[in-house]
């Protein structure tokens, strides 16, 4: 697509930013629609985040995504923060308003839920507890997403228990309980569970696999890994062998990009097999 002087602009700020797949993701959608627009990587040092964000309206950008290390710092800079981003404590999407103000959103929880409902439509939040492993930024989005489904029993286990306790205290909402458990009791926590989500980096290329005995997991339970390199982690392979629905991490990455694309470029962002194949290609 050739750009004209009227091209719509968006991008992703990170430091470093070279690892990000977002330019490929948004580039795919821009090409698909033949939109006169561009989505560019923006390497922004942490100490320049505020200046860079303030420059967005001045440069005519419609908005941007944020990645490491900017997701928390941006909360204190933007004019408005959507309730979900406030809950999670991080912003991954910024939309520039007509008046030049910045609105911060977090679309990770949305991405997780959309992918889960697409890949495991049979999953029922009333069908048993959800076991969430890990307590980093990704775990926050996953827990917030699960709370929105009305799920009442979330079991949170992290190697560093204190981090899980902080997450549980931050996200407690009086409706859905978050029970913190010991990392070493993770196999026992699977009893009666309807969903297991790995949000740790274990199983990722170059990392040891997640050591989790699935024997106690009810057969109908769905197993999700948010790791996407490799797409089929040892956890997902083991889950599939036992007959569980296994949900990979790539879909969450693809779906989280949709709200931003639609807001900036005004066209639908669809997650299709062709898109999955194109992004998988960039991961090889
Ligand atoms: P993200 O924001 O992507 O979730 P993160 O904040 O670095 O990333 O979190 C990584 C998660 O993987 C944490 O829950 C971490 O556990 P700790 O809080 O104890 O550090 C977990 N993790 C990483 N390596 C691990 C390992 N070898 N064993 C168990 N958990 C591990």
PDB file of C-alpha atoms and ligand atoms in Angstrom:
ATOM      1  CA  UNK A   1       0.000   0.000   0.000  1.00  0.00           C
ATOM      2  CA  UNK A   2       1.412   3.366  -0.958  1.00  0.00           C
ATOM      3  CA  UNK A   3       0.999   6.042   1.711  1.00  0.00           C
ATOM      4  CA  UNK A   4      -0.544   9.382   0.852  1.00  0.00           C
ATOM      5  CA  UNK A   5      -0.304  12.605   2.828  1.00  0.00           C
ATOM      6  CA  UNK A   6      -3.556  11.669   4.526  1.00  0.00           C
ATOM      7  CA  UNK A   7      -2.321   8.353   5.903  1.00  0.00           C
ATOM      8  CA  UNK A   8      -3.604   7.348   9.344  1.00  0.00           C
ATOM      9  CA  UNK A   9      -0.796   6.647  11.786  1.00  0.00           C
ATOM     10  CA  UNK A  10      -0.319   4.423  14.823  1.00  0.00           C
ATOM     11  CA  UNK A  11       2.551   2.451  16.297  1.00  0.00           C
ATOM     12  CA  UNK A  12       4.020   0.644  19.264  1.00  0.00           C
ATOM     13  CA  UNK A  13       6.296   2.191  21.886  1.00  0.00           C
ATOM     14  CA  UNK A  14       8.723  -0.075  23.681  1.00  0.00           C
ATOM     15  CA  UNK A  15      12.341  -0.280  24.801  1.00  0.00           C
ATOM     16  CA  UNK A  16      13.502  -2.365  23.126  1.00  0.00           C
ATOM     17  CA  UNK A  17      10.763  -2.698  20.555  1.00  0.00           C
ATOM     18  CA  UNK A  18      12.405  -4.868  17.915  1.00  0.00           C
ATOM     19  CA  UNK A  19      10.919  -8.102  19.295  1.00  0.00           C
ATOM     20  CA  UNK A  20       7.343  -6.875  18.916  1.00  0.00           C
ATOM     21  CA  UNK A  21       5.028  -8.674  16.502  1.00  0.00           C
ATOM     22  CA  UNK A  22       2.524  -5.819  16.565  1.00  0.00           C
ATOM     23  CA  UNK A  23       3.836  -4.125  13.380  1.00  0.00           C
ATOM     24  CA  UNK A  24       3.348  -7.421  11.515  1.00  0.00           C
ATOM     25  CA  UNK A  25      -0.102  -7.875  13.067  1.00  0.00           C
ATOM     26  CA  UNK A  26      -1.412  -4.408  12.250  1.00  0.00           C
ATOM     27  CA  UNK A  27       0.426  -4.405   8.927  1.00  0.00           C
ATOM     28  CA  UNK A  28      -1.506  -7.536   7.953  1.00  0.00           C
ATOM     29  CA  UNK A  29      -4.839  -5.870   8.684  1.00  0.00           C
ATOM     30  CA  UNK A  30      -3.824  -2.635   6.921  1.00  0.00           C
ATOM     31  CA  UNK A  31      -2.889  -4.624   3.798  1.00  0.00           C
ATOM     32  CA  UNK A  32      -6.017  -6.747   4.005  1.00  0.00           C
ATOM     33  CA  UNK A  33      -8.211  -3.643   3.889  1.00  0.00           C
ATOM     34  CA  UNK A  34      -5.925  -1.623   1.598  1.00  0.00           C
ATOM     35  CA  UNK A  35      -5.992   1.175   4.163  1.00  0.00           C
ATOM     36  CA  UNK A  36      -3.985   4.330   3.598  1.00  0.00           C
ATOM     37  CA  UNK A  37      -2.197   4.030   6.933  1.00  0.00           C
ATOM     38  CA  UNK A  38       0.921   2.867   8.748  1.00  0.00           C
ATOM     39  CA  UNK A  39       1.725   1.180  12.042  1.00  0.00           C
ATOM     40  CA  UNK A  40       5.346   1.671  13.050  1.00  0.00           C
ATOM     41  CA  UNK A  41       7.741   0.494  15.765  1.00  0.00           C
ATOM     42  CA  UNK A  42       8.718   3.378  18.050  1.00  0.00           C
ATOM     43  CA  UNK A  43      11.831   2.745  20.154  1.00  0.00           C
ATOM     44  CA  UNK A  44      11.202   5.017  23.142  1.00  0.00           C
ATOM     45  CA  UNK A  45      13.529   5.123  26.150  1.00  0.00           C
ATOM     46  CA  UNK A  46      11.738   4.960  29.521  1.00  0.00           C
ATOM     47  CA  UNK A  47      12.804   8.475  30.486  1.00  0.00           C
ATOM     48  CA  UNK A  48      11.292   9.843  27.266  1.00  0.00           C
ATOM     49  CA  UNK A  49       7.919   8.100  27.490  1.00  0.00           C
ATOM     50  CA  UNK A  50       6.014  11.168  28.589  1.00  0.00           C
ATOM     51  CA  UNK A  51       7.469  13.364  25.840  1.00  0.00           C
ATOM     52  CA  UNK A  52       6.812  10.671  23.264  1.00  0.00           C
ATOM     53  CA  UNK A  53       3.178  10.234  24.344  1.00  0.00           C
ATOM     54  CA  UNK A  54       2.594  13.988  24.396  1.00  0.00           C
ATOM     55  CA  UNK A  55       3.926  14.130  20.838  1.00  0.00           C
ATOM     56  CA  UNK A  56       1.302  11.713  19.501  1.00  0.00           C
ATOM     57  CA  UNK A  57      -1.451  14.283  18.919  1.00  0.00           C
ATOM     58  CA  UNK A  58       1.076  16.841  17.669  1.00  0.00           C
ATOM     59  CA  UNK A  59       2.283  14.346  15.058  1.00  0.00           C
ATOM     60  CA  UNK A  60      -1.226  13.396  14.033  1.00  0.00           C
ATOM     61  CA  UNK A  61      -1.039   9.857  15.423  1.00  0.00           C
ATOM     62  CA  UNK A  62      -4.376   8.196  16.175  1.00  0.00           C
ATOM     63  CA  UNK A  63      -2.787   6.309  19.054  1.00  0.00           C
ATOM     64  CA  UNK A  64      -0.346   3.566  19.895  1.00  0.00           C
ATOM     65  CA  UNK A  65       0.291   0.323  21.694  1.00  0.00           C
ATOM     66  CA  UNK A  66       2.679   0.100  24.629  1.00  0.00           C
ATOM     67  CA  UNK A  67       4.960  -2.745  25.534  1.00  0.00           C
ATOM     68  CA  UNK A  68       7.739  -3.370  28.043  1.00  0.00           C
ATOM     69  CA  UNK A  69       8.717  -1.290  30.000  1.00  0.00           C
ATOM     70  CA  UNK A  70       6.019   1.372  29.479  1.00  0.00           C
ATOM     71  CA  UNK A  71       2.738  -0.286  30.408  1.00  0.00           C
ATOM     72  CA  UNK A  72       2.611   0.843  34.052  1.00  0.00           C
ATOM     73  CA  UNK A  73       4.325   4.218  33.694  1.00  0.00           C
ATOM     74  CA  UNK A  74       1.775   5.356  31.112  1.00  0.00           C
ATOM     75  CA  UNK A  75      -0.999   5.193  33.723  1.00  0.00           C
ATOM     76  CA  UNK A  76       0.289   8.388  35.312  1.00  0.00           C
ATOM     77  CA  UNK A  77       0.612  10.229  31.989  1.00  0.00           C
ATOM     78  CA  UNK A  78      -2.637   9.768  30.077  1.00  0.00           C
ATOM     79  CA  UNK A  79      -5.702  11.929  30.731  1.00  0.00           C
ATOM     80  CA  UNK A  80      -8.181   9.063  31.020  1.00  0.00           C
ATOM     81  CA  UNK A  81      -7.781   5.430  32.032  1.00  0.00           C
ATOM     82  CA  UNK A  82     -10.455   2.852  31.232  1.00  0.00           C
ATOM     83  CA  UNK A  83     -11.680   0.935  34.298  1.00  0.00           C
ATOM     84  CA  UNK A  84     -10.212  -2.365  33.049  1.00  0.00           C
ATOM     85  CA  UNK A  85      -6.759  -0.817  32.601  1.00  0.00           C
ATOM     86  CA  UNK A  86      -7.024   0.718  36.062  1.00  0.00           C
ATOM     87  CA  UNK A  87      -7.902  -2.679  37.498  1.00  0.00           C
ATOM     88  CA  UNK A  88      -5.039  -4.453  35.775  1.00  0.00           C
ATOM     89  CA  UNK A  89      -2.656  -1.599  36.574  1.00  0.00           C
ATOM     90  CA  UNK A  90      -1.289  -1.337  33.044  1.00  0.00           C
ATOM     91  CA  UNK A  91      -2.057   0.280  29.690  1.00  0.00           C
ATOM     92  CA  UNK A  92      -1.312  -1.443  26.400  1.00  0.00           C
ATOM     93  CA  UNK A  93      -3.405   0.702  24.049  1.00  0.00           C
ATOM     94  CA  UNK A  94      -3.732   4.477  23.744  1.00  0.00           C
ATOM     95  CA  UNK A  95      -6.356   6.252  21.692  1.00  0.00           C
ATOM     96  CA  UNK A  96      -5.909   9.941  20.867  1.00  0.00           C
ATOM     97  CA  UNK A  97      -9.221  11.796  21.191  1.00  0.00           C
ATOM     98  CA  UNK A  98     -10.585  14.494  18.865  1.00  0.00           C
ATOM     99  CA  UNK A  99      -9.386  17.086  21.369  1.00  0.00           C
ATOM    100  CA  UNK A 100      -5.870  15.613  21.482  1.00  0.00           C
ATOM    101  CA  UNK A 101      -6.327  13.957  24.879  1.00  0.00           C
ATOM    102  CA  UNK A 102      -4.964  10.476  25.547  1.00  0.00           C
ATOM    103  CA  UNK A 103      -7.120   7.581  26.695  1.00  0.00           C
ATOM    104  CA  UNK A 104      -5.420   4.491  28.108  1.00  0.00           C
ATOM    105  CA  UNK A 105      -6.950   1.055  27.694  1.00  0.00           C
ATOM    106  CA  UNK A 106      -5.895  -2.498  28.423  1.00  0.00           C
ATOM    107  CA  UNK A 107      -7.008  -5.012  25.826  1.00  0.00           C
ATOM    108  CA  UNK A 108      -5.141  -8.060  27.170  1.00  0.00           C
ATOM    109  CA  UNK A 109      -8.118  -9.283  29.196  1.00  0.00           C
ATOM    110  CA  UNK A 110     -10.326  -8.816  26.129  1.00  0.00           C
ATOM    111  CA  UNK A 111      -7.807 -10.746  24.013  1.00  0.00           C
ATOM    112  CA  UNK A 112      -7.715 -13.595  26.490  1.00  0.00           C
ATOM    113  CA  UNK A 113     -11.491 -13.881  26.673  1.00  0.00           C
ATOM    114  CA  UNK A 114     -12.121 -13.609  22.953  1.00  0.00           C
ATOM    115  CA  UNK A 115      -9.566 -16.295  22.203  1.00  0.00           C
ATOM    116  CA  UNK A 116     -10.883 -18.562  24.951  1.00  0.00           C
ATOM    117  CA  UNK A 117     -14.486 -18.275  23.830  1.00  0.00           C
ATOM    118  CA  UNK A 118     -13.475 -18.888  20.216  1.00  0.00           C
ATOM    119  CA  UNK A 119     -11.216 -21.875  20.922  1.00  0.00           C
ATOM    120  CA  UNK A 120     -13.062 -23.438  23.849  1.00  0.00           C
ATOM    121  CA  UNK A 121     -16.725 -22.404  23.394  1.00  0.00           C
ATOM    122  CA  UNK A 122     -17.764 -25.258  25.662  1.00  0.00           C
ATOM    123  CA  UNK A 123     -15.978 -23.732  28.649  1.00  0.00           C
ATOM    124  CA  UNK A 124     -18.491 -22.743  31.324  1.00  0.00           C
ATOM    125  CA  UNK A 125     -17.410 -20.426  34.156  1.00  0.00           C
ATOM    126  CA  UNK A 126     -19.860 -22.266  36.416  1.00  0.00           C
ATOM    127  CA  UNK A 127     -18.155 -25.585  35.672  1.00  0.00           C
ATOM    128  CA  UNK A 128     -15.437 -25.398  38.309  1.00  0.00           C
ATOM    129  CA  UNK A 129     -12.554 -23.350  39.635  1.00  0.00           C
ATOM    130  CA  UNK A 130      -9.923 -21.691  37.459  1.00  0.00           C
ATOM    131  CA  UNK A 131      -6.307 -22.332  38.411  1.00  0.00           C
ATOM    132  CA  UNK A 132      -4.020 -19.485  37.349  1.00  0.00           C
ATOM    133  CA  UNK A 133      -0.278 -20.097  37.516  1.00  0.00           C
ATOM    134  CA  UNK A 134       1.923 -17.011  37.742  1.00  0.00           C
ATOM    135  CA  UNK A 135       1.450 -13.506  39.127  1.00  0.00           C
ATOM    136  CA  UNK A 136       3.058 -11.155  36.575  1.00  0.00           C
ATOM    137  CA  UNK A 137       1.381  -8.656  34.272  1.00  0.00           C
ATOM    138  CA  UNK A 138      -0.167 -11.367  32.131  1.00  0.00           C
ATOM    139  CA  UNK A 139      -1.696 -13.033  35.203  1.00  0.00           C
ATOM    140  CA  UNK A 140      -3.354  -9.741  36.155  1.00  0.00           C
ATOM    141  CA  UNK A 141      -5.076  -9.517  32.792  1.00  0.00           C
ATOM    142  CA  UNK A 142      -6.133 -13.173  32.924  1.00  0.00           C
ATOM    143  CA  UNK A 143      -7.564 -12.872  36.455  1.00  0.00           C
ATOM    144  CA  UNK A 144      -9.422  -9.657  35.543  1.00  0.00           C
ATOM    145  CA  UNK A 145     -10.836 -11.369  32.449  1.00  0.00           C
ATOM    146  CA  UNK A 146     -11.974 -14.393  34.438  1.00  0.00           C
ATOM    147  CA  UNK A 147     -13.651 -12.210  37.047  1.00  0.00           C
ATOM    148  CA  UNK A 148     -15.725 -10.595  34.277  1.00  0.00           C
ATOM    149  CA  UNK A 149     -17.117 -13.991  33.299  1.00  0.00           C
ATOM    150  CA  UNK A 150     -18.707 -14.296  36.733  1.00  0.00           C
ATOM    151  CA  UNK A 151     -16.388 -17.126  37.738  1.00  0.00           C
ATOM    152  CA  UNK A 152     -16.439 -17.328  41.505  1.00  0.00           C
ATOM    153  CA  UNK A 153     -13.468 -19.506  42.363  1.00  0.00           C
ATOM    154  CA  UNK A 154     -10.010 -18.509  41.180  1.00  0.00           C
ATOM    155  CA  UNK A 155      -6.967 -20.303  42.591  1.00  0.00           C
ATOM    156  CA  UNK A 156      -3.779 -18.318  42.146  1.00  0.00           C
ATOM    157  CA  UNK A 157      -0.380 -19.962  42.544  1.00  0.00           C
ATOM    158  CA  UNK A 158       2.985 -18.362  42.008  1.00  0.00           C
ATOM    159  CA  UNK A 159       6.555 -19.360  42.781  1.00  0.00           C
ATOM    160  CA  UNK A 160       6.873 -16.160  44.821  1.00  0.00           C
ATOM    161  CA  UNK A 161       3.753 -16.401  46.942  1.00  0.00           C
ATOM    162  CA  UNK A 162       3.883 -12.782  48.073  1.00  0.00           C
ATOM    163  CA  UNK A 163       3.395 -11.564  44.510  1.00  0.00           C
ATOM    164  CA  UNK A 164       0.247 -13.680  44.216  1.00  0.00           C
ATOM    165  CA  UNK A 165      -1.027 -12.216  47.476  1.00  0.00           C
ATOM    166  CA  UNK A 166      -0.498  -8.681  46.223  1.00  0.00           C
ATOM    167  CA  UNK A 167      -2.294  -9.497  42.968  1.00  0.00           C
ATOM    168  CA  UNK A 168      -5.196 -11.068  44.873  1.00  0.00           C
ATOM    169  CA  UNK A 169      -5.495  -8.040  47.168  1.00  0.00           C
ATOM    170  CA  UNK A 170      -5.346  -5.616  44.204  1.00  0.00           C
ATOM    171  CA  UNK A 171      -7.972  -7.454  42.178  1.00  0.00           C
ATOM    172  CA  UNK A 172     -10.295  -8.641  44.948  1.00  0.00           C
ATOM    173  CA  UNK A 173     -13.765  -7.358  44.157  1.00  0.00           C
ATOM    174  CA  UNK A 174     -15.930  -9.014  46.772  1.00  0.00           C
ATOM    175  CA  UNK A 175     -17.646 -11.133  44.108  1.00  0.00           C
ATOM    176  CA  UNK A 176     -15.137 -13.637  42.901  1.00  0.00           C
ATOM    177  CA  UNK A 177     -12.782 -15.001  45.508  1.00  0.00           C
ATOM    178  CA  UNK A 178      -9.108 -15.319  44.656  1.00  0.00           C
ATOM    179  CA  UNK A 179      -7.550 -18.028  46.794  1.00  0.00           C
ATOM    180  CA  UNK A 180      -3.761 -17.927  46.916  1.00  0.00           C
ATOM    181  CA  UNK A 181      -2.029 -21.286  47.169  1.00  0.00           C
ATOM    182  CA  UNK A 182       1.516 -22.594  47.428  1.00  0.00           C
ATOM    183  CA  UNK A 183       3.412 -23.170  44.206  1.00  0.00           C
ATOM    184  CA  UNK A 184       4.248 -26.667  45.448  1.00  0.00           C
ATOM    185  CA  UNK A 185       0.575 -27.545  45.802  1.00  0.00           C
ATOM    186  CA  UNK A 186      -0.189 -26.858  42.131  1.00  0.00           C
ATOM    187  CA  UNK A 187      -1.037 -30.459  41.224  1.00  0.00           C
ATOM    188  CA  UNK A 188      -3.521 -30.691  44.109  1.00  0.00           C
ATOM    189  CA  UNK A 189      -5.102 -27.362  43.112  1.00  0.00           C
ATOM    190  CA  UNK A 190      -6.290 -28.950  39.860  1.00  0.00           C
ATOM    191  CA  UNK A 191      -8.898 -31.053  41.633  1.00  0.00           C
ATOM    192  CA  UNK A 192     -12.424 -30.028  40.523  1.00  0.00           C
ATOM    193  CA  UNK A 193     -10.985 -27.324  38.272  1.00  0.00           C
ATOM    194  CA  UNK A 194     -12.640 -26.392  34.983  1.00  0.00           C
ATOM    195  CA  UNK A 195      -9.791 -24.286  33.638  1.00  0.00           C
ATOM    196  CA  UNK A 196      -6.014 -24.095  34.036  1.00  0.00           C
ATOM    197  CA  UNK A 197      -4.022 -21.138  32.723  1.00  0.00           C
ATOM    198  CA  UNK A 198      -0.230 -20.941  32.598  1.00  0.00           C
ATOM    199  CA  UNK A 199       0.825 -17.279  32.634  1.00  0.00           C
ATOM    200  CA  UNK A 200       4.421 -17.991  33.670  1.00  0.00           C
ATOM    201  CA  UNK A 201       7.279 -18.033  31.211  1.00  0.00           C
ATOM    202  CA  UNK A 202       7.832 -21.749  31.839  1.00  0.00           C
ATOM    203  CA  UNK A 203       7.528 -23.762  28.625  1.00  0.00           C
ATOM    204  CA  UNK A 204       8.717 -20.850  26.509  1.00  0.00           C
ATOM    205  CA  UNK A 205      11.578 -21.521  24.097  1.00  0.00           C
ATOM    206  CA  UNK A 206      14.795 -21.511  26.137  1.00  0.00           C
ATOM    207  CA  UNK A 207      12.987 -21.995  29.468  1.00  0.00           C
ATOM    208  CA  UNK A 208      12.354 -25.221  31.366  1.00  0.00           C
ATOM    209  CA  UNK A 209       8.898 -26.740  30.883  1.00  0.00           C
ATOM    210  CA  UNK A 210       6.186 -26.146  33.455  1.00  0.00           C
ATOM    211  CA  UNK A 211       6.319 -29.172  35.710  1.00  0.00           C
ATOM    212  CA  UNK A 212       2.645 -29.911  36.358  1.00  0.00           C
ATOM    213  CA  UNK A 213       1.057 -33.304  36.924  1.00  0.00           C
ATOM    214  CA  UNK A 214      -2.373 -33.188  35.237  1.00  0.00           C
ATOM    215  CA  UNK A 215      -3.610 -36.461  36.737  1.00  0.00           C
ATOM    216  CA  UNK A 216      -6.027 -34.769  39.137  1.00  0.00           C
ATOM    217  CA  UNK A 217      -7.598 -32.552  36.459  1.00  0.00           C
ATOM    218  CA  UNK A 218     -11.204 -33.417  35.509  1.00  0.00           C
ATOM    219  CA  UNK A 219     -11.456 -34.556  31.845  1.00  0.00           C
ATOM    220  CA  UNK A 220     -13.734 -31.666  30.799  1.00  0.00           C
ATOM    221  CA  UNK A 221     -11.252 -29.027  31.991  1.00  0.00           C
ATOM    222  CA  UNK A 222      -9.740 -26.621  29.459  1.00  0.00           C
ATOM    223  CA  UNK A 223      -5.982 -25.964  29.531  1.00  0.00           C
ATOM    224  CA  UNK A 224      -4.608 -22.611  28.356  1.00  0.00           C
ATOM    225  CA  UNK A 225      -0.983 -21.600  27.906  1.00  0.00           C
ATOM    226  CA  UNK A 226      -0.283 -17.975  27.133  1.00  0.00           C
ATOM    227  CA  UNK A 227       3.200 -18.881  25.891  1.00  0.00           C
ATOM    228  CA  UNK A 228       3.252 -18.868  22.068  1.00  0.00           C
ATOM    229  CA  UNK A 229       6.871 -19.717  21.246  1.00  0.00           C
ATOM    230  CA  UNK A 230       6.570 -22.638  20.791  1.00  0.00           C
ATOM    231  CA  UNK A 231       2.885 -22.747  19.945  1.00  0.00           C
ATOM    232  CA  UNK A 232       2.561 -26.256  21.354  1.00  0.00           C
ATOM    233  CA  UNK A 233       4.213 -26.114  24.787  1.00  0.00           C
ATOM    234  CA  UNK A 234       4.906 -29.316  26.744  1.00  0.00           C
ATOM    235  CA  UNK A 235       1.897 -28.397  28.926  1.00  0.00           C
ATOM    236  CA  UNK A 236      -0.450 -28.179  25.940  1.00  0.00           C
ATOM    237  CA  UNK A 237       0.942 -31.373  24.436  1.00  0.00           C
ATOM    238  CA  UNK A 238       0.324 -33.209  27.719  1.00  0.00           C
ATOM    239  CA  UNK A 239      -3.189 -31.735  27.963  1.00  0.00           C
ATOM    240  CA  UNK A 240      -4.037 -32.821  24.412  1.00  0.00           C
ATOM    241  CA  UNK A 241      -2.783 -36.351  25.100  1.00  0.00           C
ATOM    242  CA  UNK A 242      -5.238 -36.528  27.994  1.00  0.00           C
ATOM    243  CA  UNK A 243      -8.096 -35.311  25.795  1.00  0.00           C
ATOM    244  CA  UNK A 244      -8.429 -31.779  27.190  1.00  0.00           C
ATOM    245  CA  UNK A 245      -9.217 -28.809  24.987  1.00  0.00           C
ATOM    246  CA  UNK A 246      -5.831 -27.079  24.699  1.00  0.00           C
ATOM    247  CA  UNK A 247      -5.727 -23.328  23.989  1.00  0.00           C
ATOM    248  CA  UNK A 248      -2.453 -21.781  22.770  1.00  0.00           C
ATOM    249  CA  UNK A 249      -1.144 -18.304  23.484  1.00  0.00           C
ATOM    250  CA  UNK A 250      -1.030 -16.868  19.978  1.00  0.00           C
ATOM    251  CA  UNK A 251      -4.733 -16.089  19.829  1.00  0.00           C
ATOM    252  CA  UNK A 252      -4.546 -13.817  22.889  1.00  0.00           C
ATOM    253  CA  UNK A 253      -1.804 -11.818  21.184  1.00  0.00           C
ATOM    254  CA  UNK A 254      -3.833 -11.478  17.997  1.00  0.00           C
ATOM    255  CA  UNK A 255      -7.141 -10.607  19.663  1.00  0.00           C
ATOM    256  CA  UNK A 256      -5.624  -8.001  21.998  1.00  0.00           C
ATOM    257  CA  UNK A 257      -4.705  -5.966  18.916  1.00  0.00           C
ATOM    258  CA  UNK A 258      -8.248  -5.723  17.593  1.00  0.00           C
ATOM    259  CA  UNK A 259      -9.714  -2.854  19.660  1.00  0.00           C
ATOM    260  CA  UNK A 260      -6.751  -0.581  18.899  1.00  0.00           C
ATOM    261  CA  UNK A 261      -6.833  -1.285  15.176  1.00  0.00           C
ATOM    262  CA  UNK A 262     -10.553  -0.659  14.986  1.00  0.00           C
ATOM    263  CA  UNK A 263     -10.272   2.612  16.933  1.00  0.00           C
ATOM    264  CA  UNK A 264      -7.321   3.984  14.915  1.00  0.00           C
ATOM    265  CA  UNK A 265      -8.077   2.766  11.433  1.00  0.00           C
ATOM    266  CA  UNK A 266     -11.869   2.466  11.515  1.00  0.00           C
ATOM    267  CA  UNK A 267     -12.047  -1.011   9.989  1.00  0.00           C
ATOM    268  CA  UNK A 268     -12.753  -4.461  11.428  1.00  0.00           C
ATOM    269  CA  UNK A 269      -9.767  -6.476  12.638  1.00  0.00           C
ATOM    270  CA  UNK A 270     -10.473 -10.143  12.113  1.00  0.00           C
ATOM    271  CA  UNK A 271      -8.492 -13.078  13.455  1.00  0.00           C
ATOM    272  CA  UNK A 272      -8.342 -15.587  10.607  1.00  0.00           C
ATOM    273  CA  UNK A 273      -6.238 -18.667   9.799  1.00  0.00           C
ATOM    274  CA  UNK A 274      -4.327 -16.535   7.270  1.00  0.00           C
ATOM    275  CA  UNK A 275      -3.429 -14.014   9.975  1.00  0.00           C
ATOM    276  CA  UNK A 276      -2.338 -16.774  12.356  1.00  0.00           C
ATOM    277  CA  UNK A 277      -0.141 -18.268   9.644  1.00  0.00           C
ATOM    278  CA  UNK A 278       1.413 -14.885   8.814  1.00  0.00           C
ATOM    279  CA  UNK A 279       2.281 -14.120  12.438  1.00  0.00           C
ATOM    280  CA  UNK A 280       3.507 -17.662  13.083  1.00  0.00           C
ATOM    281  CA  UNK A 281       5.855 -17.159  10.170  1.00  0.00           C
ATOM    282  CA  UNK A 282       7.429 -14.170  11.933  1.00  0.00           C
ATOM    283  CA  UNK A 283       8.008 -16.311  15.045  1.00  0.00           C
ATOM    284  CA  UNK A 284      10.095 -18.944  13.246  1.00  0.00           C
TER     285      UNK A 284
HETATM  286  P1  LIG B   1       4.583 -11.150  32.561  1.00  0.00           P
HETATM  287  O1  LIG B   1       4.386  -9.691  32.810  1.00  0.00           O
HETATM  288  O2  LIG B   1       4.746 -11.495  31.111  1.00  0.00           O
HETATM  289  O3  LIG B   1       3.542 -11.985  33.213  1.00  0.00           O
HETATM  290  P2  LIG B   1       6.655 -11.412  34.612  1.00  0.00           P
HETATM  291  O4  LIG B   1       6.083 -10.296  35.373  1.00  0.00           O
HETATM  292  O5  LIG B   1       8.126 -11.472  34.389  1.00  0.00           O
HETATM  293  O6  LIG B   1       6.040 -11.514  33.149  1.00  0.00           O
HETATM  294  O7  LIG B   1       6.153 -12.779  35.269  1.00  0.00           O
HETATM  295  C1  LIG B   1       6.704 -14.006  34.968  1.00  0.00           C
HETATM  296  C2  LIG B   1       5.973 -15.074  35.760  1.00  0.00           C
HETATM  297  O8  LIG B   1       6.631 -16.331  35.508  1.00  0.00           O
HETATM  298  C3  LIG B   1       6.031 -14.854  37.265  1.00  0.00           C
HETATM  299  O9  LIG B   1       4.837 -15.353  37.823  1.00  0.00           O
HETATM  300  C4  LIG B   1       7.228 -15.709  37.658  1.00  0.00           C
HETATM  301  O10 LIG B   1       7.232 -16.122  39.012  1.00  0.00           O
HETATM  302  P3  LIG B   1       7.891 -15.189  40.153  1.00  0.00           P
HETATM  303  O11 LIG B   1       6.872 -14.115  40.470  1.00  0.00           O
HETATM  304  O12 LIG B   1       8.122 -16.089  41.284  1.00  0.00           O
HETATM  305  O13 LIG B   1       9.152 -14.618  39.564  1.00  0.00           O
HETATM  306  C5  LIG B   1       7.040 -16.889  36.749  1.00  0.00           C
HETATM  307  N1  LIG B   1       8.266 -17.669  36.578  1.00  0.00           N
HETATM  308  C6  LIG B   1       9.344 -17.348  35.830  1.00  0.00           C
HETATM  309  N2  LIG B   1      10.289 -18.323  35.920  1.00  0.00           N
HETATM  310  C7  LIG B   1       9.797 -19.274  36.758  1.00  0.00           C
HETATM  311  C8  LIG B   1      10.281 -20.533  37.255  1.00  0.00           C
HETATM  312  N3  LIG B   1      11.490 -21.003  36.896  1.00  0.00           N
HETATM  313  N4  LIG B   1       9.480 -21.236  38.092  1.00  0.00           N
HETATM  314  C9  LIG B   1       8.260 -20.770  38.447  1.00  0.00           C
HETATM  315  N5  LIG B   1       7.750 -19.598  38.006  1.00  0.00           N
HETATM  316  C10 LIG B   1       8.501 -18.862  37.167  1.00  0.00           C
END
